[in-house]
């Protein structure tokens, strides 16, 4: 158990809908990362938050948005869902922002999203 | 931009033997980290080993070692004494050190351990 929790574990929805994925980082970790794992794109970085502020964006669609709340949990919002959004969405957390020796990222169990 | 290449889509290894999973990388960063993660069929991502670009010695963690050849830009994972539980997908990843620790992943290698 990495200490990172994600809910829900599975989500099945229809095209055009909107969903929210939730992530709670390990206790004390300030950084939260979101990744998408799909068969055609592989594992891709979406977005990084540090202590409530957005720090880096990757290949995140405009239909997707995220935020990190004062209690450090994070939510990834996916709207106007398309079939191609079906994927495993991971949240990861780490202790520090950057610099020095890398701080290991601990991954949550993921949310498997199926868009029908 | 960083890029990770894993050229072996799938590998077989006999139980108790050693296996090497290949990883090459491309980056213009001077400081970076290299990682290996394991993803069993259950889906979770498990951190295995880390190598910093300025680390002179190859990293080792139990049965895992990272064969780091900086000039060749390779970071191969060596698993010694393979076990049936090692059957999984293995991802090589890298991250810049200077700012933001986002991970860039390779396509992965599926390892199957035979009894």
mmCIF file of C-alpha atoms in Angstrom:
data_model
loop_
_atom_site.group_PDB
_atom_site.id
_atom_site.type_symbol
_atom_site.label_atom_id
_atom_site.label_comp_id
_atom_site.label_asym_id
_atom_site.label_seq_id
_atom_site.Cartn_x
_atom_site.Cartn_y
_atom_site.Cartn_z
ATOM 1 C CA UNK A 1 0.000 0.000 0.000
ATOM 2 C CA UNK A 2 1.573 3.260 -1.197
ATOM 3 C CA UNK A 3 -0.491 5.466 1.102
ATOM 4 C CA UNK A 4 -2.065 7.266 -1.861
ATOM 5 C CA UNK A 5 -5.795 6.719 -2.208
ATOM 6 C CA UNK A 6 -7.926 7.200 -5.275
ATOM 7 C CA UNK A 7 -11.671 7.040 -5.658
ATOM 8 C CA UNK A 8 -13.578 5.624 -7.331
ATOM 9 C CA UNK A 9 -11.742 2.491 -8.390
ATOM 10 C CA UNK A 10 -13.920 2.016 -11.452
ATOM 11 C CA UNK A 11 -16.125 4.446 -13.311
ATOM 12 C CA UNK A 12 -18.376 3.690 -16.245
ATOM 13 C CA UNK A 13 -20.095 6.548 -17.980
ATOM 14 C CA UNK A 14 -21.406 7.689 -21.337
ATOM 15 C CA UNK A 15 -19.994 9.990 -23.965
ATOM 16 C CA UNK A 16 -20.621 13.644 -23.304
ATOM 17 C CA UNK A 17 -20.745 13.204 -19.547
ATOM 18 C CA UNK A 18 -18.559 14.762 -16.859
ATOM 19 C CA UNK A 19 -16.765 12.894 -14.077
ATOM 20 C CA UNK A 20 -14.546 13.762 -11.128
ATOM 21 C CA UNK A 21 -11.683 11.610 -9.964
ATOM 22 C CA UNK A 22 -10.373 12.098 -6.460
ATOM 23 C CA UNK A 23 -6.925 11.592 -5.000
ATOM 24 C CA UNK A 24 -5.593 11.825 -1.464
ATOM 25 C CA UNK A 25 -1.790 11.981 -1.288
ATOM 26 C CA UNK A 26 0.385 10.329 1.314
ATOM 27 C CA UNK A 27 0.388 12.110 4.629
ATOM 28 C CA UNK A 28 2.781 15.048 4.420
ATOM 29 C CA UNK A 29 3.264 14.962 0.657
ATOM 30 C CA UNK A 30 2.718 18.340 -0.958
ATOM 31 C CA UNK A 31 3.066 17.336 -4.609
ATOM 32 C CA UNK A 32 0.331 15.588 -6.553
ATOM 33 C CA UNK A 33 0.702 14.354 -10.125
ATOM 34 C CA UNK A 34 -1.901 12.990 -12.483
ATOM 35 C CA UNK A 35 -1.079 10.460 -15.195
ATOM 36 C CA UNK A 36 -3.183 8.788 -17.856
ATOM 37 C CA UNK A 37 -2.477 5.241 -19.034
ATOM 38 C CA UNK A 38 -4.154 4.165 -22.255
ATOM 39 C CA UNK A 39 -3.429 1.421 -24.746
ATOM 40 C CA UNK A 40 -2.561 3.766 -27.586
ATOM 41 C CA UNK A 41 -0.809 6.591 -25.684
ATOM 42 C CA UNK A 42 0.880 4.640 -22.906
ATOM 43 C CA UNK A 43 1.579 6.396 -19.615
ATOM 44 C CA UNK A 44 1.400 10.157 -19.970
ATOM 45 C CA UNK A 45 1.865 12.962 -17.494
ATOM 46 C CA UNK A 46 -1.148 15.250 -17.273
ATOM 47 C CA UNK A 47 -0.586 17.835 -14.565
ATOM 48 C CA UNK A 48 1.355 18.578 -11.366
ATOM 49 C CA UNK A 49 0.219 20.496 -8.302
ATOM 50 C CA UNK A 50 2.353 21.562 -5.405
ATOM 51 C CA UNK A 51 0.753 22.806 -2.208
ATOM 52 C CA UNK A 52 -2.332 24.000 -4.033
ATOM 53 C CA UNK A 53 -0.631 25.612 -7.011
ATOM 54 C CA UNK A 54 -0.385 24.273 -10.528
ATOM 55 C CA UNK A 55 3.277 23.688 -11.346
ATOM 56 C CA UNK A 56 3.438 21.902 -14.669
ATOM 57 C CA UNK A 57 1.124 20.773 -17.417
ATOM 58 C CA UNK A 58 1.653 17.905 -19.768
ATOM 59 C CA UNK A 59 -0.596 16.493 -22.460
ATOM 60 C CA UNK A 60 -3.797 17.490 -20.741
ATOM 61 C CA UNK A 61 -6.805 18.229 -22.892
ATOM 62 C CA UNK A 62 -8.729 21.475 -22.473
ATOM 63 C CA UNK A 63 -11.765 19.378 -21.502
ATOM 64 C CA UNK A 64 -9.796 18.215 -18.466
ATOM 65 C CA UNK A 65 -9.031 20.286 -15.408
ATOM 66 C CA UNK A 66 -7.627 19.669 -11.967
ATOM 67 C CA UNK A 67 -7.172 21.349 -8.650
ATOM 68 C CA UNK A 68 -5.537 20.728 -5.311
ATOM 69 C CA UNK A 69 -7.412 21.759 -2.214
ATOM 70 C CA UNK A 70 -6.095 23.208 1.083
ATOM 71 C CA UNK A 71 -6.187 19.755 2.660
ATOM 72 C CA UNK A 72 -3.919 18.668 -0.251
ATOM 73 C CA UNK A 73 -6.336 16.240 -1.840
ATOM 74 C CA UNK A 74 -6.729 16.691 -5.565
ATOM 75 C CA UNK A 75 -9.500 16.245 -8.085
ATOM 76 C CA UNK A 76 -9.273 15.650 -11.801
ATOM 77 C CA UNK A 77 -12.353 16.746 -13.709
ATOM 78 C CA UNK A 78 -13.028 15.259 -17.128
ATOM 79 C CA UNK A 79 -15.839 16.744 -19.183
ATOM 80 C CA UNK A 80 -17.492 16.151 -22.565
ATOM 81 C CA UNK A 81 -16.142 12.653 -22.373
ATOM 82 C CA UNK A 82 -15.234 10.783 -25.537
ATOM 83 C CA UNK A 83 -14.618 7.099 -26.150
ATOM 84 C CA UNK A 84 -10.895 7.806 -26.368
ATOM 85 C CA UNK A 85 -10.835 9.081 -22.786
ATOM 86 C CA UNK A 86 -11.255 5.533 -21.543
ATOM 87 C CA UNK A 87 -8.073 4.863 -19.597
ATOM 88 C CA UNK A 88 -6.521 4.190 -16.229
ATOM 89 C CA UNK A 89 -5.918 7.459 -14.397
ATOM 90 C CA UNK A 90 -3.209 7.473 -11.785
ATOM 91 C CA UNK A 91 -2.497 9.964 -9.094
ATOM 92 C CA UNK A 92 0.971 10.051 -7.539
ATOM 93 C CA UNK A 93 2.408 12.050 -4.688
ATOM 94 C CA UNK A 94 5.854 13.043 -3.545
ATOM 95 C CA UNK A 95 7.223 15.009 -0.661
ATOM 96 C CA UNK A 96 9.043 17.876 -2.304
ATOM 97 C CA UNK A 97 8.739 20.092 -5.331
ATOM 98 C CA UNK A 98 12.090 19.826 -7.062
ATOM 99 C CA UNK A 99 15.817 20.047 -6.678
ATOM 100 C CA UNK A 100 18.385 17.810 -5.110
ATOM 101 C CA UNK A 101 17.893 14.116 -5.053
ATOM 102 C CA UNK A 102 14.671 13.052 -6.613
ATOM 103 C CA UNK A 103 11.837 12.310 -4.265
ATOM 104 C CA UNK A 104 10.168 9.090 -5.205
ATOM 105 C CA UNK A 105 6.647 9.329 -6.549
ATOM 106 C CA UNK A 106 4.167 7.031 -4.856
ATOM 107 C CA UNK A 107 1.319 5.956 -7.071
ATOM 108 C CA UNK A 108 -2.257 5.350 -6.077
ATOM 109 C CA UNK A 109 -4.143 2.273 -7.296
ATOM 110 C CA UNK A 110 -5.693 4.216 -10.169
ATOM 111 C CA UNK A 111 -9.227 4.894 -11.387
ATOM 112 C CA UNK A 112 -10.284 2.896 -14.403
ATOM 113 C CA UNK A 113 -12.584 5.033 -16.543
ATOM 114 C CA UNK A 114 -14.710 3.422 -19.215
ATOM 115 C CA UNK A 115 -16.618 5.687 -21.569
ATOM 116 C CA UNK A 116 -19.395 3.923 -23.492
ATOM 117 C CA UNK B 1 12.233 17.059 -24.306
ATOM 118 C CA UNK B 2 12.914 13.708 -22.745
ATOM 119 C CA UNK B 3 12.299 10.377 -24.428
ATOM 120 C CA UNK B 4 12.490 6.823 -23.143
ATOM 121 C CA UNK B 5 12.805 3.831 -25.452
ATOM 122 C CA UNK B 6 12.142 0.263 -24.380
ATOM 123 C CA UNK B 7 12.750 -1.945 -27.392
ATOM 124 C CA UNK B 8 11.618 -5.252 -25.897
ATOM 125 C CA UNK B 9 7.819 -5.538 -25.968
ATOM 126 C CA UNK B 10 7.977 -8.885 -24.178
ATOM 127 C CA UNK B 11 10.515 -11.114 -22.489
ATOM 128 C CA UNK B 12 10.541 -14.635 -21.084
ATOM 129 C CA UNK B 13 12.879 -15.821 -18.358
ATOM 130 C CA UNK B 14 13.220 -19.092 -16.537
ATOM 131 C CA UNK B 15 12.591 -19.013 -12.824
ATOM 132 C CA UNK B 16 15.775 -18.425 -10.780
ATOM 133 C CA UNK B 17 17.644 -16.994 -13.769
ATOM 134 C CA UNK B 18 18.673 -13.372 -14.254
ATOM 135 C CA UNK B 19 17.086 -11.129 -16.871
ATOM 136 C CA UNK B 20 17.986 -7.724 -18.298
ATOM 137 C CA UNK B 21 15.332 -5.287 -19.447
ATOM 138 C CA UNK B 22 16.636 -2.647 -21.817
ATOM 139 C CA UNK B 23 16.075 1.090 -21.570
ATOM 140 C CA UNK B 24 17.642 3.917 -23.510
ATOM 141 C CA UNK B 25 16.885 7.562 -22.993
ATOM 142 C CA UNK B 26 17.334 10.876 -24.657
ATOM 143 C CA UNK B 27 17.522 14.219 -22.892
ATOM 144 C CA UNK B 28 19.310 17.527 -23.083
ATOM 145 C CA UNK B 29 19.123 17.983 -19.314
ATOM 146 C CA UNK B 30 22.369 17.795 -17.378
ATOM 147 C CA UNK B 31 20.727 16.506 -14.228
ATOM 148 C CA UNK B 32 18.068 13.854 -14.324
ATOM 149 C CA UNK B 33 16.804 10.796 -12.579
ATOM 150 C CA UNK B 34 16.090 7.371 -14.025
ATOM 151 C CA UNK B 35 13.529 5.007 -12.565
ATOM 152 C CA UNK B 36 12.027 1.617 -13.001
ATOM 153 C CA UNK B 37 8.454 0.803 -12.041
ATOM 154 C CA UNK B 38 6.673 -2.529 -11.994
ATOM 155 C CA UNK B 39 3.010 -2.875 -12.911
ATOM 156 C CA UNK B 40 1.496 -6.268 -12.063
ATOM 157 C CA UNK B 41 -1.725 -7.414 -13.675
ATOM 158 C CA UNK B 42 -3.622 -5.836 -10.774
ATOM 159 C CA UNK B 43 -2.639 -2.444 -12.192
ATOM 160 C CA UNK B 44 -0.801 -0.650 -9.415
ATOM 161 C CA UNK B 45 2.542 1.043 -10.096
ATOM 162 C CA UNK B 46 5.348 -0.108 -7.829
ATOM 163 C CA UNK B 47 8.610 1.812 -7.598
ATOM 164 C CA UNK B 48 11.642 -0.456 -7.942
ATOM 165 C CA UNK B 49 14.843 1.518 -8.271
ATOM 166 C CA UNK B 50 16.291 4.976 -8.875
ATOM 167 C CA UNK B 51 19.529 6.216 -10.456
ATOM 168 C CA UNK B 52 20.663 9.828 -10.472
ATOM 169 C CA UNK B 53 22.593 11.078 -13.462
ATOM 170 C CA UNK B 54 25.519 12.113 -11.262
ATOM 171 C CA UNK B 55 25.599 8.904 -9.241
ATOM 172 C CA UNK B 56 28.863 7.167 -9.970
ATOM 173 C CA UNK B 57 27.794 3.770 -8.738
ATOM 174 C CA UNK B 58 25.032 1.686 -10.212
ATOM 175 C CA UNK B 59 21.960 1.535 -8.006
ATOM 176 C CA UNK B 60 20.931 -1.714 -6.370
ATOM 177 C CA UNK B 61 17.805 -2.627 -4.420
ATOM 178 C CA UNK B 62 17.674 -6.238 -3.356
ATOM 179 C CA UNK B 63 17.368 -8.372 -6.488
ATOM 180 C CA UNK B 64 17.145 -5.296 -8.697
ATOM 181 C CA UNK B 65 20.123 -3.457 -10.091
ATOM 182 C CA UNK B 66 20.342 -0.692 -12.623
ATOM 183 C CA UNK B 67 23.119 -0.919 -15.191
ATOM 184 C CA UNK B 68 23.701 2.776 -15.881
ATOM 185 C CA UNK B 69 25.874 3.686 -18.863
ATOM 186 C CA UNK B 70 25.697 7.441 -19.174
ATOM 187 C CA UNK B 71 27.726 7.766 -22.372
ATOM 188 C CA UNK B 72 25.457 5.284 -24.090
ATOM 189 C CA UNK B 73 22.358 6.790 -22.453
ATOM 190 C CA UNK B 74 21.185 3.448 -21.235
ATOM 191 C CA UNK B 75 19.665 2.408 -17.925
ATOM 192 C CA UNK B 76 18.985 -1.296 -18.085
ATOM 193 C CA UNK B 77 17.238 -3.105 -15.242
ATOM 194 C CA UNK B 78 18.731 -6.389 -14.124
ATOM 195 C CA UNK B 79 16.568 -8.738 -12.077
ATOM 196 C CA UNK B 80 18.515 -11.548 -10.479
ATOM 197 C CA UNK B 81 17.081 -14.891 -9.401
ATOM 198 C CA UNK B 82 13.727 -14.329 -11.108
ATOM 199 C CA UNK B 83 10.590 -15.367 -9.271
ATOM 200 C CA UNK B 84 7.125 -16.150 -10.582
ATOM 201 C CA UNK B 85 5.902 -13.000 -8.867
ATOM 202 C CA UNK B 86 8.181 -10.929 -11.081
ATOM 203 C CA UNK B 87 5.814 -11.507 -14.002
ATOM 204 C CA UNK B 88 4.538 -8.025 -14.767
ATOM 205 C CA UNK B 89 4.913 -4.997 -17.009
ATOM 206 C CA UNK B 90 8.077 -2.999 -16.348
ATOM 207 C CA UNK B 91 8.392 0.676 -17.146
ATOM 208 C CA UNK B 92 11.525 2.739 -17.424
ATOM 209 C CA UNK B 93 11.036 6.436 -16.716
ATOM 210 C CA UNK B 94 13.028 9.604 -16.343
ATOM 211 C CA UNK B 95 12.605 12.972 -14.749
ATOM 212 C CA UNK B 96 14.536 16.226 -14.835
ATOM 213 C CA UNK B 97 16.052 17.306 -11.542
ATOM 214 C CA UNK B 98 15.919 21.025 -11.869
ATOM 215 C CA UNK B 99 12.233 21.740 -11.799
ATOM 216 C CA UNK B 100 9.133 19.635 -11.585
ATOM 217 C CA UNK B 101 9.449 15.948 -11.072
ATOM 218 C CA UNK B 102 7.104 14.750 -13.775
ATOM 219 C CA UNK B 103 7.957 11.301 -15.030
ATOM 220 C CA UNK B 104 8.338 10.469 -18.706
ATOM 221 C CA UNK B 105 7.687 6.777 -19.284
ATOM 222 C CA UNK B 106 8.717 4.294 -21.904
ATOM 223 C CA UNK B 107 6.260 1.924 -23.558
ATOM 224 C CA UNK B 108 7.072 -0.874 -21.146
ATOM 225 C CA UNK B 109 8.271 -4.464 -21.352
ATOM 226 C CA UNK B 110 6.098 -7.417 -20.349
ATOM 227 C CA UNK B 111 8.126 -9.977 -18.441
ATOM 228 C CA UNK B 112 6.918 -13.546 -18.021
ATOM 229 C CA UNK B 113 8.730 -15.851 -15.633
ATOM 230 C CA UNK B 114 8.443 -19.541 -16.482
ATOM 231 C CA UNK B 115 8.565 -22.310 -13.883
#
